[in-house]
mmCIF file of N, CA and C in Angstrom:
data_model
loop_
_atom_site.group_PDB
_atom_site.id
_atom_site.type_symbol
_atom_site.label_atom_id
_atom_site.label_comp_id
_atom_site.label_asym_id
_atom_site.label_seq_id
_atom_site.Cartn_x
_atom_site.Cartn_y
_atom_site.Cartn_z
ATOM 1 N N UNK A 27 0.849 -1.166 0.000
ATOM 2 C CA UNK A 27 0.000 0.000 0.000
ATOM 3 C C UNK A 27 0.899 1.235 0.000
ATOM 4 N N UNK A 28 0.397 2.273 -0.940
ATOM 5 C CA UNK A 28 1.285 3.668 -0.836
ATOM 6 C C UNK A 28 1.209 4.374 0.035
ATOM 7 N N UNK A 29 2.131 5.084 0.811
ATOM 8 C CA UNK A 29 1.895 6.405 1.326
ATOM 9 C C UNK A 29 0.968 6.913 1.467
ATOM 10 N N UNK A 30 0.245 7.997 2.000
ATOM 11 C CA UNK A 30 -0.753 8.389 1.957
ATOM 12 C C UNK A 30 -0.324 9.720 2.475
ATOM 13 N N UNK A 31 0.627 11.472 1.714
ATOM 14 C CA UNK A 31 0.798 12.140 3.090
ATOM 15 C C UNK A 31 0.680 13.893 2.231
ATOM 16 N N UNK A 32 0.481 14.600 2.964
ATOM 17 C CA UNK A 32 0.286 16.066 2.176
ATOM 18 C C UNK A 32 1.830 15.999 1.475
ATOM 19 N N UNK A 33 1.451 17.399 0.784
ATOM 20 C CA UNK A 33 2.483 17.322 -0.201
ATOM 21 C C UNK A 33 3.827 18.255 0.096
ATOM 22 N N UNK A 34 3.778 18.906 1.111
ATOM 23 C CA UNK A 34 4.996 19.190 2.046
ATOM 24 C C UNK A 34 5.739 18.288 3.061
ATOM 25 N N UNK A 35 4.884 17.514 3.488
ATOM 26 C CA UNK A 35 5.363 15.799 3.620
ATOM 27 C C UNK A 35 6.470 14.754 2.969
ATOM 28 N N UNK A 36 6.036 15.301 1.413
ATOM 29 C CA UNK A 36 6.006 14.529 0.607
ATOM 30 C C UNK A 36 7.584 14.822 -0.179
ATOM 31 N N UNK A 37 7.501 15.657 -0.611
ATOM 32 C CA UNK A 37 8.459 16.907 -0.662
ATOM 33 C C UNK A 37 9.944 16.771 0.224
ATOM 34 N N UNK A 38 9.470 16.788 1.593
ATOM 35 C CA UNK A 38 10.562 16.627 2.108
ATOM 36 C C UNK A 38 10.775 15.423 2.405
ATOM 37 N N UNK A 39 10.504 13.947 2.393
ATOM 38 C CA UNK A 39 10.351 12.792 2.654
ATOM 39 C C UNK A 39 11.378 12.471 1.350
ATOM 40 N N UNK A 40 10.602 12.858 0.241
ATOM 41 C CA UNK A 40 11.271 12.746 -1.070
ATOM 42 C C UNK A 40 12.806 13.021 -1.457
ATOM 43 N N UNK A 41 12.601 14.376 -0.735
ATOM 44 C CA UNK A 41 14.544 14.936 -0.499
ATOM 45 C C UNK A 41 15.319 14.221 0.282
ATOM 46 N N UNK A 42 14.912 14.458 1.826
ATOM 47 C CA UNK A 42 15.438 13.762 2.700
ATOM 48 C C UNK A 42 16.380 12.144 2.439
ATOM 49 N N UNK A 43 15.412 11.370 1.749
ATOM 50 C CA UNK A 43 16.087 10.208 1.007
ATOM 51 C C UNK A 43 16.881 9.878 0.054
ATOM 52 N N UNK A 44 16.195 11.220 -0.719
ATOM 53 C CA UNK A 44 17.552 11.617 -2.388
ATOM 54 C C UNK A 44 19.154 12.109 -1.680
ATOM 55 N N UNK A 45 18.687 12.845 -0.821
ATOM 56 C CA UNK A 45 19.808 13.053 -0.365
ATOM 57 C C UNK A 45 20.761 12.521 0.848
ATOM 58 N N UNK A 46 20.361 11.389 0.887
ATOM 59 C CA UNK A 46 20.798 10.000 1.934
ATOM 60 C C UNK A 46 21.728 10.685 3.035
ATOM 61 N N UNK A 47 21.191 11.740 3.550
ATOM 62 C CA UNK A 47 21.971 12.469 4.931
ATOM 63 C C UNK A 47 23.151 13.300 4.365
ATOM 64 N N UNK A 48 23.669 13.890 2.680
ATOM 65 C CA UNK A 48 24.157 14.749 2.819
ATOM 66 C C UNK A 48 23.441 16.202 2.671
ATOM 67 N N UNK A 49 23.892 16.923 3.845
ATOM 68 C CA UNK A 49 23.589 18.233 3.716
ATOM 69 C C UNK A 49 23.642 18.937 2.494
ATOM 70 N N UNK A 50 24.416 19.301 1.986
ATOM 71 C CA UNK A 50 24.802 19.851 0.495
ATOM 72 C C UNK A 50 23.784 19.330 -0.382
ATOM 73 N N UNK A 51 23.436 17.950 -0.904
ATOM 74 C CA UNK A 51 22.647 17.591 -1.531
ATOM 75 C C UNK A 51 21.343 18.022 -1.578
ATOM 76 N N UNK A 52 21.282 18.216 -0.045
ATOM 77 C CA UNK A 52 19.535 18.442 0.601
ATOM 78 C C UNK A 52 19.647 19.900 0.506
ATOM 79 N N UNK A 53 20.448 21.136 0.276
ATOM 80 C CA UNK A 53 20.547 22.166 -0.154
ATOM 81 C C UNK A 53 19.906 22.145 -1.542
ATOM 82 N N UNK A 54 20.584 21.932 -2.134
ATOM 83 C CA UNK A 54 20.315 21.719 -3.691
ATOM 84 C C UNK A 54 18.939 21.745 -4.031
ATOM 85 N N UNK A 55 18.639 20.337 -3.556
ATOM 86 C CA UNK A 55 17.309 19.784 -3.700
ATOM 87 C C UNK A 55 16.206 21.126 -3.729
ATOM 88 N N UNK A 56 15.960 21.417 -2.223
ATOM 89 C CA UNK A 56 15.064 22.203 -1.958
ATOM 90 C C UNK A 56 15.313 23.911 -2.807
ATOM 91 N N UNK A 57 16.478 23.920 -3.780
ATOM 92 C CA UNK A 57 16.275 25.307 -4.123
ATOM 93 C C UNK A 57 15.911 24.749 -5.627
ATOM 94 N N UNK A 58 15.705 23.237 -5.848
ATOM 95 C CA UNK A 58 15.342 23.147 -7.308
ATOM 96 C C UNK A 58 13.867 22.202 -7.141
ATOM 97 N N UNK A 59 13.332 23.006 -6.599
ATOM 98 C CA UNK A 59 11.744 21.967 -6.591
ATOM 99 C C UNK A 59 10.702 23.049 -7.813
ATOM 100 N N UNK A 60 9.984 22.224 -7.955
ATOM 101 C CA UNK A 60 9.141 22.872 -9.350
ATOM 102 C C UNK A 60 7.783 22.102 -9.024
ATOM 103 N N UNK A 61 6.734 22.806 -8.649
ATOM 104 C CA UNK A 61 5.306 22.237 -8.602
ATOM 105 C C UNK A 61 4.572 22.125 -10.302
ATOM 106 N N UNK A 62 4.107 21.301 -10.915
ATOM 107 C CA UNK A 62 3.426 21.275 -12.001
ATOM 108 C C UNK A 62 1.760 20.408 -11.716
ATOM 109 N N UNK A 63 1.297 20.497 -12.836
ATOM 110 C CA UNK A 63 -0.414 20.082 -12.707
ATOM 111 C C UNK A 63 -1.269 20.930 -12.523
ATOM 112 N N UNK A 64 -2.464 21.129 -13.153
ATOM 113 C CA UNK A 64 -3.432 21.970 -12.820
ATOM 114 C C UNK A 64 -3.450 22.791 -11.689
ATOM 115 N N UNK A 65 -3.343 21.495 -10.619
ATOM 116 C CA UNK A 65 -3.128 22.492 -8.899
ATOM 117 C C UNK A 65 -1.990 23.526 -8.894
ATOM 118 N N UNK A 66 -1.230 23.629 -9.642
ATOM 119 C CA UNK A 66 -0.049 24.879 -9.252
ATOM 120 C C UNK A 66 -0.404 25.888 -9.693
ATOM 121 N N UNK A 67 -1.614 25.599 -10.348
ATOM 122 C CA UNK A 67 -2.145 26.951 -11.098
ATOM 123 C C UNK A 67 -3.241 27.990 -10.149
ATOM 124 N N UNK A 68 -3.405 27.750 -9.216
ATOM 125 C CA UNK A 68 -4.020 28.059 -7.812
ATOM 126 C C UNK A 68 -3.041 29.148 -7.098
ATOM 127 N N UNK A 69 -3.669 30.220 -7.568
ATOM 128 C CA UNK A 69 -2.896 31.857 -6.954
ATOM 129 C C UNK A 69 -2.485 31.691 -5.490
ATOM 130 N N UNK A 70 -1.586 31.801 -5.220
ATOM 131 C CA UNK A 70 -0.676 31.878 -4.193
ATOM 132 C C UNK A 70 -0.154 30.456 -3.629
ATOM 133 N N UNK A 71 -0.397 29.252 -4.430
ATOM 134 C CA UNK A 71 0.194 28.142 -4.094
ATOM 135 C C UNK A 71 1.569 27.681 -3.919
ATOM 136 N N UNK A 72 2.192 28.204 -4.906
ATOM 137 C CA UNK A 72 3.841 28.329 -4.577
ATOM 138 C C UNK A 72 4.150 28.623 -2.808
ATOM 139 N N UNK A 73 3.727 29.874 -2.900
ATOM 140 C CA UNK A 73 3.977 31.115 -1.624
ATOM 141 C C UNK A 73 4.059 30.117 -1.020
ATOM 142 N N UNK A 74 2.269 29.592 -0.691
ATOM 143 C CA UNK A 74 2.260 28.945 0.588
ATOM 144 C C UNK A 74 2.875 27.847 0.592
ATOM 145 N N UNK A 75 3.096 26.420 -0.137
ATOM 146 C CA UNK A 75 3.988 25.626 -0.060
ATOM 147 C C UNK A 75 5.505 26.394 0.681
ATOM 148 N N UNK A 76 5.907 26.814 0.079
ATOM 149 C CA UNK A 76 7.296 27.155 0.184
ATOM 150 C C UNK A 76 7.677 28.062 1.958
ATOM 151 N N UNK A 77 6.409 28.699 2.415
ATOM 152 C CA UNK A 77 5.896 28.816 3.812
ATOM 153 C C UNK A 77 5.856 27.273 4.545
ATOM 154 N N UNK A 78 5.500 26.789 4.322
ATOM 155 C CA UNK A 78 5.094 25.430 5.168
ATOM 156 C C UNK A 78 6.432 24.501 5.392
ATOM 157 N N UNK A 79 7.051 24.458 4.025
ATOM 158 C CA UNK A 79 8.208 23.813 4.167
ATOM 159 C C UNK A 79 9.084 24.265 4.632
ATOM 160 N N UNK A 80 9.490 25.756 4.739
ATOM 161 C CA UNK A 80 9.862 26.439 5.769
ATOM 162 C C UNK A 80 9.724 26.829 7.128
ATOM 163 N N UNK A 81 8.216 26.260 7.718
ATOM 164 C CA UNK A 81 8.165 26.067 8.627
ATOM 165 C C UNK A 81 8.556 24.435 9.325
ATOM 166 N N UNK A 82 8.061 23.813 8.394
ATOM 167 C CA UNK A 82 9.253 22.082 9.090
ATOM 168 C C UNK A 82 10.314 22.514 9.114
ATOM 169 N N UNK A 83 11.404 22.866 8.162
ATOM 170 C CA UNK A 83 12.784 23.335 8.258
ATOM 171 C C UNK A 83 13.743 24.719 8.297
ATOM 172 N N UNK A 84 13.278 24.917 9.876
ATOM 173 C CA UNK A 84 13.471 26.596 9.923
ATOM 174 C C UNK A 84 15.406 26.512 9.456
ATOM 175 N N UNK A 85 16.466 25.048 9.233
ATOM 176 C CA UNK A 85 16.997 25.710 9.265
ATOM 177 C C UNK A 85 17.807 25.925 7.878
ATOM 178 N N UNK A 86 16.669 25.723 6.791
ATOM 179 C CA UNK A 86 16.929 25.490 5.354
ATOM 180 C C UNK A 86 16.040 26.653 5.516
ATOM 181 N N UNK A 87 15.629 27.815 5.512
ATOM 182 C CA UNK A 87 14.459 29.160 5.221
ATOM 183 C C UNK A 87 15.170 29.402 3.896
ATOM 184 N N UNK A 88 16.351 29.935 3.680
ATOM 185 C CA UNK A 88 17.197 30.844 2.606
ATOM 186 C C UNK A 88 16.858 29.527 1.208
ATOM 187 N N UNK A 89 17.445 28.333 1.287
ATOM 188 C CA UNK A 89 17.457 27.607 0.403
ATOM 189 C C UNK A 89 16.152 26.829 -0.437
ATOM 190 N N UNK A 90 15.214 27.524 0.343
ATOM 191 C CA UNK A 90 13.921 26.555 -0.314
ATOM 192 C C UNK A 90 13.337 27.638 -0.952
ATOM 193 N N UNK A 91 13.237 27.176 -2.260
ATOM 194 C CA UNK A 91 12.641 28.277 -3.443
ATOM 195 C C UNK A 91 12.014 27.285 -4.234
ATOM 196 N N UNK A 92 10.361 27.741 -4.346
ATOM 197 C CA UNK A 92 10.037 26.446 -5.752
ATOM 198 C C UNK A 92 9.575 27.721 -6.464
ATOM 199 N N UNK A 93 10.218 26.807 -7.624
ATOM 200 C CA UNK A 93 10.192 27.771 -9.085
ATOM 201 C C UNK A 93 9.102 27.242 -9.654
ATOM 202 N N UNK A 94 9.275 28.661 -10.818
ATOM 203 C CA UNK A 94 8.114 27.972 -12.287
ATOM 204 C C UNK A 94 9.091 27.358 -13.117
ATOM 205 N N UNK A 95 8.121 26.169 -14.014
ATOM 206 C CA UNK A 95 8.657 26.088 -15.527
ATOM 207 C C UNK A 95 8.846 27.170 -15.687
ATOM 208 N N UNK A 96 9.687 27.036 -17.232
ATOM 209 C CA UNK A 96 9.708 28.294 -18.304
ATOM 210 C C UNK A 96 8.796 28.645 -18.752
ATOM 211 N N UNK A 97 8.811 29.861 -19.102
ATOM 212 C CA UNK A 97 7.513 30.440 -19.590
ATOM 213 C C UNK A 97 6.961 29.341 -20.711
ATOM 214 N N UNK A 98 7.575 28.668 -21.822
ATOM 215 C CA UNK A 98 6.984 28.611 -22.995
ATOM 216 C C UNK A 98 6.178 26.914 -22.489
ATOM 217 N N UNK A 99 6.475 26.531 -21.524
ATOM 218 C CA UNK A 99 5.693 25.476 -20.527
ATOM 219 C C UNK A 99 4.471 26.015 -19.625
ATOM 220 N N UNK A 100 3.483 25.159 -19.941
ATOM 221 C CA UNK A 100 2.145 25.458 -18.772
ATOM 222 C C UNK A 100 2.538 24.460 -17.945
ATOM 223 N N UNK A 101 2.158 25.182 -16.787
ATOM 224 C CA UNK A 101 2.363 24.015 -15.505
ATOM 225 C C UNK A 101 1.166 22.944 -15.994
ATOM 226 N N UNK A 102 -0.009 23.378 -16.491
ATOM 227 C CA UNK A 102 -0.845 22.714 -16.615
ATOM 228 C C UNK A 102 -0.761 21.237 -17.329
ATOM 229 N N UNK A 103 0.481 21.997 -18.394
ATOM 230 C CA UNK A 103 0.624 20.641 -19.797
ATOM 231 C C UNK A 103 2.321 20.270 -19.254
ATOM 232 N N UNK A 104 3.196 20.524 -18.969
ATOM 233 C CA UNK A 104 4.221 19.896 -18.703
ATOM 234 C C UNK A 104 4.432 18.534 -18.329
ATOM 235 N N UNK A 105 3.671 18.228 -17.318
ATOM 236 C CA UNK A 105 3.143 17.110 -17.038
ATOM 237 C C UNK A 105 2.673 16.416 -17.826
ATOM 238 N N UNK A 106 1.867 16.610 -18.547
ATOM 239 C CA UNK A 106 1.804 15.566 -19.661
ATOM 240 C C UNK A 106 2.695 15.580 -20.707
ATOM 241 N N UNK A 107 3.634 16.268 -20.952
ATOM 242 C CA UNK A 107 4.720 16.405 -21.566
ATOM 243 C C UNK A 107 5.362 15.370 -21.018
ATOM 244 N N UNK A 108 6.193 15.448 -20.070
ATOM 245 C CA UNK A 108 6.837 14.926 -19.428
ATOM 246 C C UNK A 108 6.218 13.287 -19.728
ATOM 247 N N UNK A 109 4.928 12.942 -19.291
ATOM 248 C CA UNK A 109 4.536 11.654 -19.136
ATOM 249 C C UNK A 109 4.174 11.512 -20.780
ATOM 250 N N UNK A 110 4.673 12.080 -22.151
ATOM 251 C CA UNK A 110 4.771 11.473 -23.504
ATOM 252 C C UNK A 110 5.857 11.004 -23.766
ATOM 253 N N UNK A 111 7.044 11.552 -23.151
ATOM 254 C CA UNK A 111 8.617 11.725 -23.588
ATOM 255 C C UNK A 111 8.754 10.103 -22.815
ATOM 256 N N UNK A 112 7.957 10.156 -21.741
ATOM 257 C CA UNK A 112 8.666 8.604 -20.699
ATOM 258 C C UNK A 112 8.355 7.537 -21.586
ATOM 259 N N UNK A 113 6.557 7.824 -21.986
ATOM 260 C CA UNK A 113 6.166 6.976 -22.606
ATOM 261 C C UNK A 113 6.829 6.267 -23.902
ATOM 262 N N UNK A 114 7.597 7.685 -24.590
ATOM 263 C CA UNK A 114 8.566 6.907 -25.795
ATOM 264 C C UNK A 114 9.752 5.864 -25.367
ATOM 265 N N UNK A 115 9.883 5.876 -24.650
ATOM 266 C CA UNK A 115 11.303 5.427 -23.872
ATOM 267 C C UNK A 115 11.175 4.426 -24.183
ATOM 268 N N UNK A 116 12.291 3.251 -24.641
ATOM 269 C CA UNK A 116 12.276 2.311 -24.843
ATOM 270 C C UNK A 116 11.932 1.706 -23.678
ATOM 271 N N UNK A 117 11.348 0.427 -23.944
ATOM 272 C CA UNK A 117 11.434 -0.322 -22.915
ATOM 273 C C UNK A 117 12.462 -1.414 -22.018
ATOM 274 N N UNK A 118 13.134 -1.955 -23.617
ATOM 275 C CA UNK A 118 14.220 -2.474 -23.406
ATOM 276 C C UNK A 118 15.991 -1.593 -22.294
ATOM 277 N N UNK A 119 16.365 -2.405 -21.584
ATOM 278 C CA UNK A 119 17.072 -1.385 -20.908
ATOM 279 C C UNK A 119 16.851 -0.167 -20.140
ATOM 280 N N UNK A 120 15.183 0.118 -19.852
ATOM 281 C CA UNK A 120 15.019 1.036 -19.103
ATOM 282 C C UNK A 120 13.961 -0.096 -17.745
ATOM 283 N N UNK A 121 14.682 0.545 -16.706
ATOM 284 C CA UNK A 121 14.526 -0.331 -15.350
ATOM 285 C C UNK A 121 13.580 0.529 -14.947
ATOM 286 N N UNK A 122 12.867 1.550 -15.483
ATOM 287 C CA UNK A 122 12.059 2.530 -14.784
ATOM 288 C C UNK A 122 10.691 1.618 -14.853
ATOM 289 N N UNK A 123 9.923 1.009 -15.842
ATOM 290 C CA UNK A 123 9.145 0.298 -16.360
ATOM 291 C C UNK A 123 8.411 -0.881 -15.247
ATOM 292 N N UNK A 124 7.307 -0.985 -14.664
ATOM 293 C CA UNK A 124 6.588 -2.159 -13.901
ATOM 294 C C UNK A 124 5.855 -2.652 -14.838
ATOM 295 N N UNK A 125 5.815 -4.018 -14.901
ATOM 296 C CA UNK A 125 5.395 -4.282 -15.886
ATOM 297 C C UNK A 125 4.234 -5.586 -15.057
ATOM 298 N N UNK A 126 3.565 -5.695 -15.461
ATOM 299 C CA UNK A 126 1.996 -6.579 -15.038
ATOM 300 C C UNK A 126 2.553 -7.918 -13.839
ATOM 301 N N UNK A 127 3.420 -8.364 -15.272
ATOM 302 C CA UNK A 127 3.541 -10.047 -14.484
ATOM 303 C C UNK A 127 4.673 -10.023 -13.588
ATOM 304 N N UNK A 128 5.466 -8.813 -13.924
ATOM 305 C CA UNK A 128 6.925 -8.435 -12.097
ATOM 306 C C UNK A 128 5.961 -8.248 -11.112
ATOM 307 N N UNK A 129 4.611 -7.159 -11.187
ATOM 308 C CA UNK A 129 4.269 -6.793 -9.912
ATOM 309 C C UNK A 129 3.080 -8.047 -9.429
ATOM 310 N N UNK A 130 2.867 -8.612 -10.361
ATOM 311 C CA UNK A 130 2.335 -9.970 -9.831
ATOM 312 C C UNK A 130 2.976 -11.060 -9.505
ATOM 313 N N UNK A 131 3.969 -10.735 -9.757
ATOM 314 C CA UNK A 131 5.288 -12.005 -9.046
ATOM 315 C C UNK A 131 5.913 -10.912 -7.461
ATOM 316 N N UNK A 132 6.170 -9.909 -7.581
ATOM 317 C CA UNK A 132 6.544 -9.538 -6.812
ATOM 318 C C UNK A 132 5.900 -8.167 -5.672
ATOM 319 N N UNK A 133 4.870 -8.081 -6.395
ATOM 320 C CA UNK A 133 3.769 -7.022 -5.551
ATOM 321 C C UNK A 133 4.800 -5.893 -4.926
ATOM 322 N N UNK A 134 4.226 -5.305 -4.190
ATOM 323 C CA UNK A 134 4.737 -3.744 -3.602
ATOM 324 C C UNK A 134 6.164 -3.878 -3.326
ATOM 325 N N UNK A 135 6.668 -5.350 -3.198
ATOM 326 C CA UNK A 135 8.370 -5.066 -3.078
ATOM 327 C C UNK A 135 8.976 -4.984 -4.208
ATOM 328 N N UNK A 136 8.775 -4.418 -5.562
ATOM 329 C CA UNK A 136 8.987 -4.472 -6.684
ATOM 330 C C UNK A 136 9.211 -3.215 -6.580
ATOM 331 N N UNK A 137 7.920 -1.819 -6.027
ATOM 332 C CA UNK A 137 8.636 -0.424 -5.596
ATOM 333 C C UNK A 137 10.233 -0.569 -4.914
ATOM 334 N N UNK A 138 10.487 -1.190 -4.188
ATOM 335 C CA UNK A 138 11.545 -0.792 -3.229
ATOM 336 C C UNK A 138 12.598 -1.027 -4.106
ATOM 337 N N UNK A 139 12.729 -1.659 -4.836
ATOM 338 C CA UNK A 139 13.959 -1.902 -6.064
ATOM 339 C C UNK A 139 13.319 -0.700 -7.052
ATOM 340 N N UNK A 140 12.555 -0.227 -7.215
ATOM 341 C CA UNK A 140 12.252 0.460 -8.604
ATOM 342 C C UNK A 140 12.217 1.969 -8.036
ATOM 343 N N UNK A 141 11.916 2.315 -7.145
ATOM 344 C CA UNK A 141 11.793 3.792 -6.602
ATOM 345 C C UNK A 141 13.189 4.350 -6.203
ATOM 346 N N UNK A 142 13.222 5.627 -5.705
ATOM 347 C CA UNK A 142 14.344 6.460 -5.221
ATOM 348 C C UNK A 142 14.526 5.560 -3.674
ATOM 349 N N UNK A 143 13.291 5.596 -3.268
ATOM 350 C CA UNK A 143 13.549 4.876 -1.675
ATOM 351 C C UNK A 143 12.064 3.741 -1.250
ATOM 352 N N UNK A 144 12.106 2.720 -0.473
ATOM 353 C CA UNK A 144 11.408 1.668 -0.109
ATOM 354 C C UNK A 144 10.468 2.200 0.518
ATOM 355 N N UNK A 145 9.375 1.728 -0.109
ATOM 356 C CA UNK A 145 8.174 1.914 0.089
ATOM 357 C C UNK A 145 7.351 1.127 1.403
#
């Protein structure tokens, strides 16, 4: 079963693990986050995200900035951008791919090999 957690939760749960306890990394991270999907399109959503996550980590305040795409990107369509380009991807040689009869041989422990971190 997945997670279930808000998305400042999520966010930092997400970093926290990318960046397997180095500081520097977890710098990085949080000054390159980018919200996309319909929901980012919700006036003052950035702000407040970027408030909240600053309030879990008063002592990252300076380094947490979520940006926009580029202009010539809608937050709205990027996302599906993004999910055409994956879709071309070969299949062969790309480990990103779950495929029917792995997760029926191997159910939710098939995430923990396939994700950033174990589910």
């Amino acid at each position: 079963v997945l997670p279930v957690m808000p998305l400042d939760s999520a966010i930092l749960t997400s970093i926290r693990h990318g960046a397997k306890g180095d500081d520097r990394k977890m710098r990085d991270f949080f000054g390159g986050i980018m919200v996309v999907g319909g929901g980012a399109k919700i006036a003052g959503f950035n702000a407040f995200l970027e408030a909240k996550l600053r309030e879990m980590l008063p002592g990252y305040t300076k380094e947490i900035l979520i940006g926009l795409p580029p202009r010539d990107l809608d937050q709205q369509l990027v996302v599906w951008k993004g999910g055409s380009v994956f879709g071309r991807l070969s299949s062969s040689g790309n480990d990103s791919w779950v495929y029917g009869r792995e997760y029926e041989m191997l159910g939710a422990k098939l995430l923990a090999q396939k994700c950033m971190w174990g589910w």
